[in-house]
GROMACS .gro file of C-alpha atoms in nm:
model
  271
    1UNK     CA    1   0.000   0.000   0.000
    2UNK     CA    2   0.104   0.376  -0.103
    3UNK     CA    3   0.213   0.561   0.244
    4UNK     CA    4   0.123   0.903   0.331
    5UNK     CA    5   0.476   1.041   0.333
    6UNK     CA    6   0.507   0.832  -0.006
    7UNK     CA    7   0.235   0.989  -0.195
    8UNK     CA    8   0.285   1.311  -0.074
    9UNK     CA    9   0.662   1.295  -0.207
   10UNK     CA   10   0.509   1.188  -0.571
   11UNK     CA   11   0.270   1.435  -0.575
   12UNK     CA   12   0.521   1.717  -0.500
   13UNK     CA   13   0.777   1.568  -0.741
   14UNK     CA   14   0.512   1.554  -1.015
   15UNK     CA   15   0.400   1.944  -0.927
   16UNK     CA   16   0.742   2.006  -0.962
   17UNK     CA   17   0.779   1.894  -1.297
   18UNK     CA   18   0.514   2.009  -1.481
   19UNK     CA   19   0.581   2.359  -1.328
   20UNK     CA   20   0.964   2.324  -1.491
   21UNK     CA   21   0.785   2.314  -1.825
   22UNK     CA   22   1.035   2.051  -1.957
   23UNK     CA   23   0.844   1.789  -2.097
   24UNK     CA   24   1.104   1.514  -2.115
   25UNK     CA   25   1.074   1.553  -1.698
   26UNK     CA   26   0.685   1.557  -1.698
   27UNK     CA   27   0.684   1.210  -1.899
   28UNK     CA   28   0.966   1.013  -1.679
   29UNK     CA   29   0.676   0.957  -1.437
   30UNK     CA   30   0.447   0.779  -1.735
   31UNK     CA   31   0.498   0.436  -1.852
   32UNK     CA   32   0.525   0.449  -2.175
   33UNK     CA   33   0.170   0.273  -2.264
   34UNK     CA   34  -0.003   0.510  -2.037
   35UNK     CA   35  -0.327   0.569  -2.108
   36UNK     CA   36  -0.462   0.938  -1.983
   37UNK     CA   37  -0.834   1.063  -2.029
   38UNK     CA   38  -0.948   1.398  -2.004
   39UNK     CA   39  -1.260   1.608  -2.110
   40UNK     CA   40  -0.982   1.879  -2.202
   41UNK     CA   41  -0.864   1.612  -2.475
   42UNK     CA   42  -1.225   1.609  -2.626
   43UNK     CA   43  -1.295   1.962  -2.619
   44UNK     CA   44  -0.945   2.104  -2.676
   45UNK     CA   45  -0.721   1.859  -2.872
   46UNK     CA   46  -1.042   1.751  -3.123
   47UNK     CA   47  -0.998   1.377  -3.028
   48UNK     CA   48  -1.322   1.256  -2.981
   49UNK     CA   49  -1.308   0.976  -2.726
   50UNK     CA   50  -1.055   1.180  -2.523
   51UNK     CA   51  -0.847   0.936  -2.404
   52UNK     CA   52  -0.498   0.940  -2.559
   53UNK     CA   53  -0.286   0.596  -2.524
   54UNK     CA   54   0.096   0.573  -2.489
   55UNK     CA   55   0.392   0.818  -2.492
   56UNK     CA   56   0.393   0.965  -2.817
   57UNK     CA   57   0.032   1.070  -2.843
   58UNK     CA   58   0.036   1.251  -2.495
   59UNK     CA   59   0.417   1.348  -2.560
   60UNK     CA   60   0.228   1.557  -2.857
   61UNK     CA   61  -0.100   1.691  -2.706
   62UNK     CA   62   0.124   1.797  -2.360
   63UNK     CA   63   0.376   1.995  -2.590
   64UNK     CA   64   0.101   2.189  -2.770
   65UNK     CA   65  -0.049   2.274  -2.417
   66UNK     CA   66   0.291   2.389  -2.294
   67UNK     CA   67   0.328   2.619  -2.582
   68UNK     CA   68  -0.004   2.765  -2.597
   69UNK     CA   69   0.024   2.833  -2.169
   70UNK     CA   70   0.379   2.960  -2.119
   71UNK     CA   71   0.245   3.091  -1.772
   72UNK     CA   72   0.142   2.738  -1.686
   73UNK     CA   73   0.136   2.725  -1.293
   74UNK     CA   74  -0.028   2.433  -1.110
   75UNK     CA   75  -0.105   2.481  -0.695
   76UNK     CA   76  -0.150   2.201  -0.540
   77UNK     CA   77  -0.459   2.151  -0.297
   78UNK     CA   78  -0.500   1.805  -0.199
   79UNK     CA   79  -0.328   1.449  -0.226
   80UNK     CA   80  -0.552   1.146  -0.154
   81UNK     CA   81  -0.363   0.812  -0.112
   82UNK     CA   82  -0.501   0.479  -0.237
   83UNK     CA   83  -0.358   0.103  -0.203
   84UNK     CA   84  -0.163   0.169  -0.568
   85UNK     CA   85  -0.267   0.476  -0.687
   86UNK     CA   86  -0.351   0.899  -0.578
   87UNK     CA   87  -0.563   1.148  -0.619
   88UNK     CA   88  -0.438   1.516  -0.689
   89UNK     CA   89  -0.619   1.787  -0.682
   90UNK     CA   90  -0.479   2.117  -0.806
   91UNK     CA   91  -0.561   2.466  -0.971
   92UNK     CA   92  -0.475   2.378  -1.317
   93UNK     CA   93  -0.415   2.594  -1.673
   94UNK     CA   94  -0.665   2.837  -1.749
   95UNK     CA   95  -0.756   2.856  -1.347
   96UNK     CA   96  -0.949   2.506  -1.353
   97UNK     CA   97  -0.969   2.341  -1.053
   98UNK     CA   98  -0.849   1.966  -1.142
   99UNK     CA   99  -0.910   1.668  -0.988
  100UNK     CA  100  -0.644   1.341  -1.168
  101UNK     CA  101  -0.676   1.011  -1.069
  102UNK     CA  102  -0.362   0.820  -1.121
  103UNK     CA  103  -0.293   0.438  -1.095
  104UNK     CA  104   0.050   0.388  -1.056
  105UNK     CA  105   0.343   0.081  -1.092
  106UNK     CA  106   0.538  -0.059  -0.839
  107UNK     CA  107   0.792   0.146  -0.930
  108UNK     CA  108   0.572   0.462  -0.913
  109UNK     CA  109   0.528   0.540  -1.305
  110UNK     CA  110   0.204   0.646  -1.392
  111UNK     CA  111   0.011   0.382  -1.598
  112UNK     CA  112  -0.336   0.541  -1.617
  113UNK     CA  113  -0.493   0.882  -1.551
  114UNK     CA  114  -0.858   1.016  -1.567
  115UNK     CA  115  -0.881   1.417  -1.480
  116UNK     CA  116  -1.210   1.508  -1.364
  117UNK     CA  117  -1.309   1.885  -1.354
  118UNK     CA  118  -1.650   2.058  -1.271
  119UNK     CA  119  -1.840   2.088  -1.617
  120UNK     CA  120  -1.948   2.459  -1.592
  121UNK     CA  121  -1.632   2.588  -1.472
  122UNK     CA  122  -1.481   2.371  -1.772
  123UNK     CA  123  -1.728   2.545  -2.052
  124UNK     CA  124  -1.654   2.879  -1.886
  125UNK     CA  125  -1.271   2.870  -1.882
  126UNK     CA  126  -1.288   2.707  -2.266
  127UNK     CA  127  -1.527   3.030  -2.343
  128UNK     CA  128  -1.293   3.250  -2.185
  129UNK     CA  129  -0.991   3.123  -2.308
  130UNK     CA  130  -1.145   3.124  -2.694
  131UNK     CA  131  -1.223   3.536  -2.651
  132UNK     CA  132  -0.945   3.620  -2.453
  133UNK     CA  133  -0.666   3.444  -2.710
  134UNK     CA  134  -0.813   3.668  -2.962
  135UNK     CA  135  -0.720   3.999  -2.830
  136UNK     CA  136  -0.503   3.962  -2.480
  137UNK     CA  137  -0.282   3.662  -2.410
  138UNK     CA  138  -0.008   3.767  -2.085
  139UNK     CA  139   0.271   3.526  -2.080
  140UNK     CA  140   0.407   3.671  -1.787
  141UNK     CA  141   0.418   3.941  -1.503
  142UNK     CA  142   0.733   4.082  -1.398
  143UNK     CA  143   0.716   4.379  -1.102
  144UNK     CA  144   0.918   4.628  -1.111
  145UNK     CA  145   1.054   4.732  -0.776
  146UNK     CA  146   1.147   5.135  -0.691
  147UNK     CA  147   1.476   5.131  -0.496
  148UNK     CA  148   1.678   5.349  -0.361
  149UNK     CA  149   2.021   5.187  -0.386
  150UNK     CA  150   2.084   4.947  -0.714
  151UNK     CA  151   2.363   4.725  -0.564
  152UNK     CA  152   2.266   4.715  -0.189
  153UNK     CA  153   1.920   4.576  -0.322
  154UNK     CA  154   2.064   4.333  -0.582
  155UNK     CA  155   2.235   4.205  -0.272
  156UNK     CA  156   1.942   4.201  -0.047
  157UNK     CA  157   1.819   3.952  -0.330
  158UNK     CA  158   2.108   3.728  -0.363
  159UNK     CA  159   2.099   3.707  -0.010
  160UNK     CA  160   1.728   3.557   0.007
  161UNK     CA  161   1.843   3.312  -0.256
  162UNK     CA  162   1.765   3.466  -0.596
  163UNK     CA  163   2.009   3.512  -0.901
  164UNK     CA  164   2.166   3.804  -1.083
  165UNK     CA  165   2.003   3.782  -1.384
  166UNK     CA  166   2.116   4.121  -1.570
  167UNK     CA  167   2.213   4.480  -1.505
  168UNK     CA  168   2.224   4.825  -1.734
  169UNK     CA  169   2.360   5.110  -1.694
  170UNK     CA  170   2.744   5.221  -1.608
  171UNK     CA  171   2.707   5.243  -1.346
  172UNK     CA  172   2.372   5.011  -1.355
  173UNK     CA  173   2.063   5.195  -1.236
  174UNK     CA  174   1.830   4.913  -1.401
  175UNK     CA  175   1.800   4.527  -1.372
  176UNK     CA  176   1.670   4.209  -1.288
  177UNK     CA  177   1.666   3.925  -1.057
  178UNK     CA  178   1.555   3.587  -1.122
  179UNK     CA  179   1.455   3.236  -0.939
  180UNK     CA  180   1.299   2.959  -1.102
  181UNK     CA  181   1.136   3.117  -1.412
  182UNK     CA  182   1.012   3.429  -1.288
  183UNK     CA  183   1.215   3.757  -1.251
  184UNK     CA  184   1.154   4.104  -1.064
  185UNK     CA  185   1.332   4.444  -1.213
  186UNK     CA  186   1.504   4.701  -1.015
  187UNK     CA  187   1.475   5.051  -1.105
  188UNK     CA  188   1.699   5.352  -0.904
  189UNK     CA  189   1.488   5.609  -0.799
  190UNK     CA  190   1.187   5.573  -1.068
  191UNK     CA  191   0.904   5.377  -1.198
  192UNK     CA  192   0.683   5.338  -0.880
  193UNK     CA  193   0.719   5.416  -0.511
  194UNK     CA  194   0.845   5.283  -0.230
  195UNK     CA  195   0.890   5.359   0.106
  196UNK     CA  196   0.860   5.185   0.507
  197UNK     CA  197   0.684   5.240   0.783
  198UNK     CA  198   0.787   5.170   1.140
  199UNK     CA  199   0.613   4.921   1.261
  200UNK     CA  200   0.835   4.579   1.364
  201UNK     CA  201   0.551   4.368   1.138
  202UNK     CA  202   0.382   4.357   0.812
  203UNK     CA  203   0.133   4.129   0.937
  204UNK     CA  204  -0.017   3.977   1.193
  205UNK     CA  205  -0.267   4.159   1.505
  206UNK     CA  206   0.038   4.407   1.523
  207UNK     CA  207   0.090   4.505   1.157
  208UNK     CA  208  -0.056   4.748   0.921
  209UNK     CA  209  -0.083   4.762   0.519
  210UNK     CA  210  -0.179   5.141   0.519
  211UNK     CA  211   0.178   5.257   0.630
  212UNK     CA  212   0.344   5.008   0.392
  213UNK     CA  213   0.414   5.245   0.085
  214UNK     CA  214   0.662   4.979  -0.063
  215UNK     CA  215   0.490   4.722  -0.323
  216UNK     CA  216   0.380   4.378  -0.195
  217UNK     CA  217   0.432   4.042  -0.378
  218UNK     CA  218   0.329   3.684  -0.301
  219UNK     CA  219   0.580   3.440  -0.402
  220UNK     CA  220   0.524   3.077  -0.405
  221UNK     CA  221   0.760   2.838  -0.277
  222UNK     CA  222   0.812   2.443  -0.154
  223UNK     CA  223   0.947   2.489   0.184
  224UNK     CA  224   0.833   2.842   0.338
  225UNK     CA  225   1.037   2.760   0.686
  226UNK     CA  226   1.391   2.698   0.492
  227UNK     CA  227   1.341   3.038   0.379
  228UNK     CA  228   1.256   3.191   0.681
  229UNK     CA  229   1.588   2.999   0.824
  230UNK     CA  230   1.764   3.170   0.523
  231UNK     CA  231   1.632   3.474   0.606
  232UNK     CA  232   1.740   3.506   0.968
  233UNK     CA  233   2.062   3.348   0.891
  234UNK     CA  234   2.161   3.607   0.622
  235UNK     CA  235   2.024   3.852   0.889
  236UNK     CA  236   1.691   4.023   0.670
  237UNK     CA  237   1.415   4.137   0.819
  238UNK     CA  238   1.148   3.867   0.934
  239UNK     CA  239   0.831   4.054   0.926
  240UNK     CA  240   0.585   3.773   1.006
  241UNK     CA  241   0.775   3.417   1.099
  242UNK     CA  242   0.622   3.153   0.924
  243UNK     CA  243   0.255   3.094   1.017
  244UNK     CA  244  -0.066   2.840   0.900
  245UNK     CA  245  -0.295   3.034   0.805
  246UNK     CA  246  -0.721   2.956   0.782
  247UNK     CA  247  -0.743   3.005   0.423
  248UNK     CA  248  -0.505   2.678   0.370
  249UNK     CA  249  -0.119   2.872   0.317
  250UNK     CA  250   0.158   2.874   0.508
  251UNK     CA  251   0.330   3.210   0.475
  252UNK     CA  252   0.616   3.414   0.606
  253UNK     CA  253   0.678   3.813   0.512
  254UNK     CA  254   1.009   3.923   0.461
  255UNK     CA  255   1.084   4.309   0.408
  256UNK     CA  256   1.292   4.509   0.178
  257UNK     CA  257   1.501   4.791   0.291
  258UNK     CA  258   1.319   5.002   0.083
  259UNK     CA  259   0.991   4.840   0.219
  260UNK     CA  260   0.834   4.605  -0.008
  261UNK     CA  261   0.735   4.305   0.095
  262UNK     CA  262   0.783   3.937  -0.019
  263UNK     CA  263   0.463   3.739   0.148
  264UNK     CA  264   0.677   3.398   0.068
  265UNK     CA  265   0.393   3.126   0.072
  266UNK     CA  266   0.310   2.713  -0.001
  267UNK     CA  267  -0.053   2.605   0.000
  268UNK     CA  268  -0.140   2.376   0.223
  269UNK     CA  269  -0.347   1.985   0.162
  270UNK     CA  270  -0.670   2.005   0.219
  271UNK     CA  271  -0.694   1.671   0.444
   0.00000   0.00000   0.00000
């Protein structure tokens, strides 16, 4: 029988590499005679029976889908554990809700898969995704952060664990750090505002939004309490410790010197 800890690994591994948007890494956990049913296949890829069967035809359909949602994000939500097989449930392309049953080998390949979403929400999000391709199609959203010192605040980012990703300017008053595959650009003294109040939190019964005049991000992340150990070790300011909260996240705030605030965050399983 599948363990808790066991499923829970899989499901995270298999999060993990669909968010990469490599495809070779999605299909090392299919067998290669998979067989994977979806009503997305019917409505989306034309194939009337929707149910694709074995490597090459999903290898085909999951390329196209890659390509036509470069923002592809999936969140998961819940992991239910059978005697050889789980259930994920996660907010999907096009902001579905998706619910995938997967039967799985002994060696934890998936062999079959039947996604299950709710049908209005599914005719809705096709609807919307039909107009909205036609005249506004966001691949991604990249803030731009008002600072007041260019290398003290790429630092403050290479410090919380992001990369250097580019700089302009001699010397540079413009440029970007990256993680993963999302960035955030740094601008000297320009586009936007900034600024910190004094209060010791950004959250919490102690904390206030009005006073914070810096901008505020959520960032999404598989392990929010080895980044608030980062933090503290690197010595930036903790503005909320990690901390469960009722709407299913776990979430830490970290601050800026120039104020804005990273709300780092992993949803929680619904059990």
């Amino acid at each position: 029988m599948l363990t808790r800890a066991a499923a829970d690994a899989f499901a995270r591994q298999w999060i993990r590499a669909w968010n990469s948007r490599d495809i070779e890494q999605i299909l090392q956990h299919y067998t290669d005679d998979v067989v994977v049913s979806s009503p997305l296949i019917k409505a989306i890829a034309g194939e009337p029976s929707g149910t694709l069967r074995g490597k090459h035809a999903v290898r085909d359909y999951w390329s196209r889908a890659l390509s036509a949602n470069p923002d592809l994000h999936f969140v998961l939500q819940h992991v239910g554990v059978g005697i050889n097989s789980v259930i994920l449930k996660y907010r999907s392309v096009i902001d579905l809700l998706a619910t995938e049953f997967m039967e799985l080998t002994p060696d934890r390949k998936i062999s079959r898969v039947a996604a299950h979403y709710n049908q209005p929400d599914l005719e809705t999000a096709q609807r919307e995704h039909a107009e909205h391709s036609a005249w506004l199609w966001v691949s991604h959203v990249t803030p731009i952060l008002n600072v007041s010192d260019f290398a003290e605040s790429m630092a403050w980012f290479e410090k919380l664990g992001f990369r250097r990703s580019w700089e302009w300017g001699t010397p540079p008053t413009f440029g970007a750090v990256g993680s993963g595959e999302m960035e955030i650009f740094l601008c000297l003294n320009g586009q936007g505002g900034r600024g910190r109040s004094a209060l010791p939190r950004t959250g919490g019964p102690d904390g206030s939004d009005d006073q914070e005049k810096g901008v505020w991000m959520s960032l999404w992340v598989e392990d929010v309490d080895a980044v608030h150990a980062r933090c503290v070790e690197r010595g930036l300011e903790v503005t909320m410790p990690p901390t469960t909260e009722p709407w299913g996240v776990r979430e830490m705030h970290v601050r800026h010197p120039d104020g804005h605030v990273l709300r780092i965050s992993k949803g929680l399983s619904c059990e």
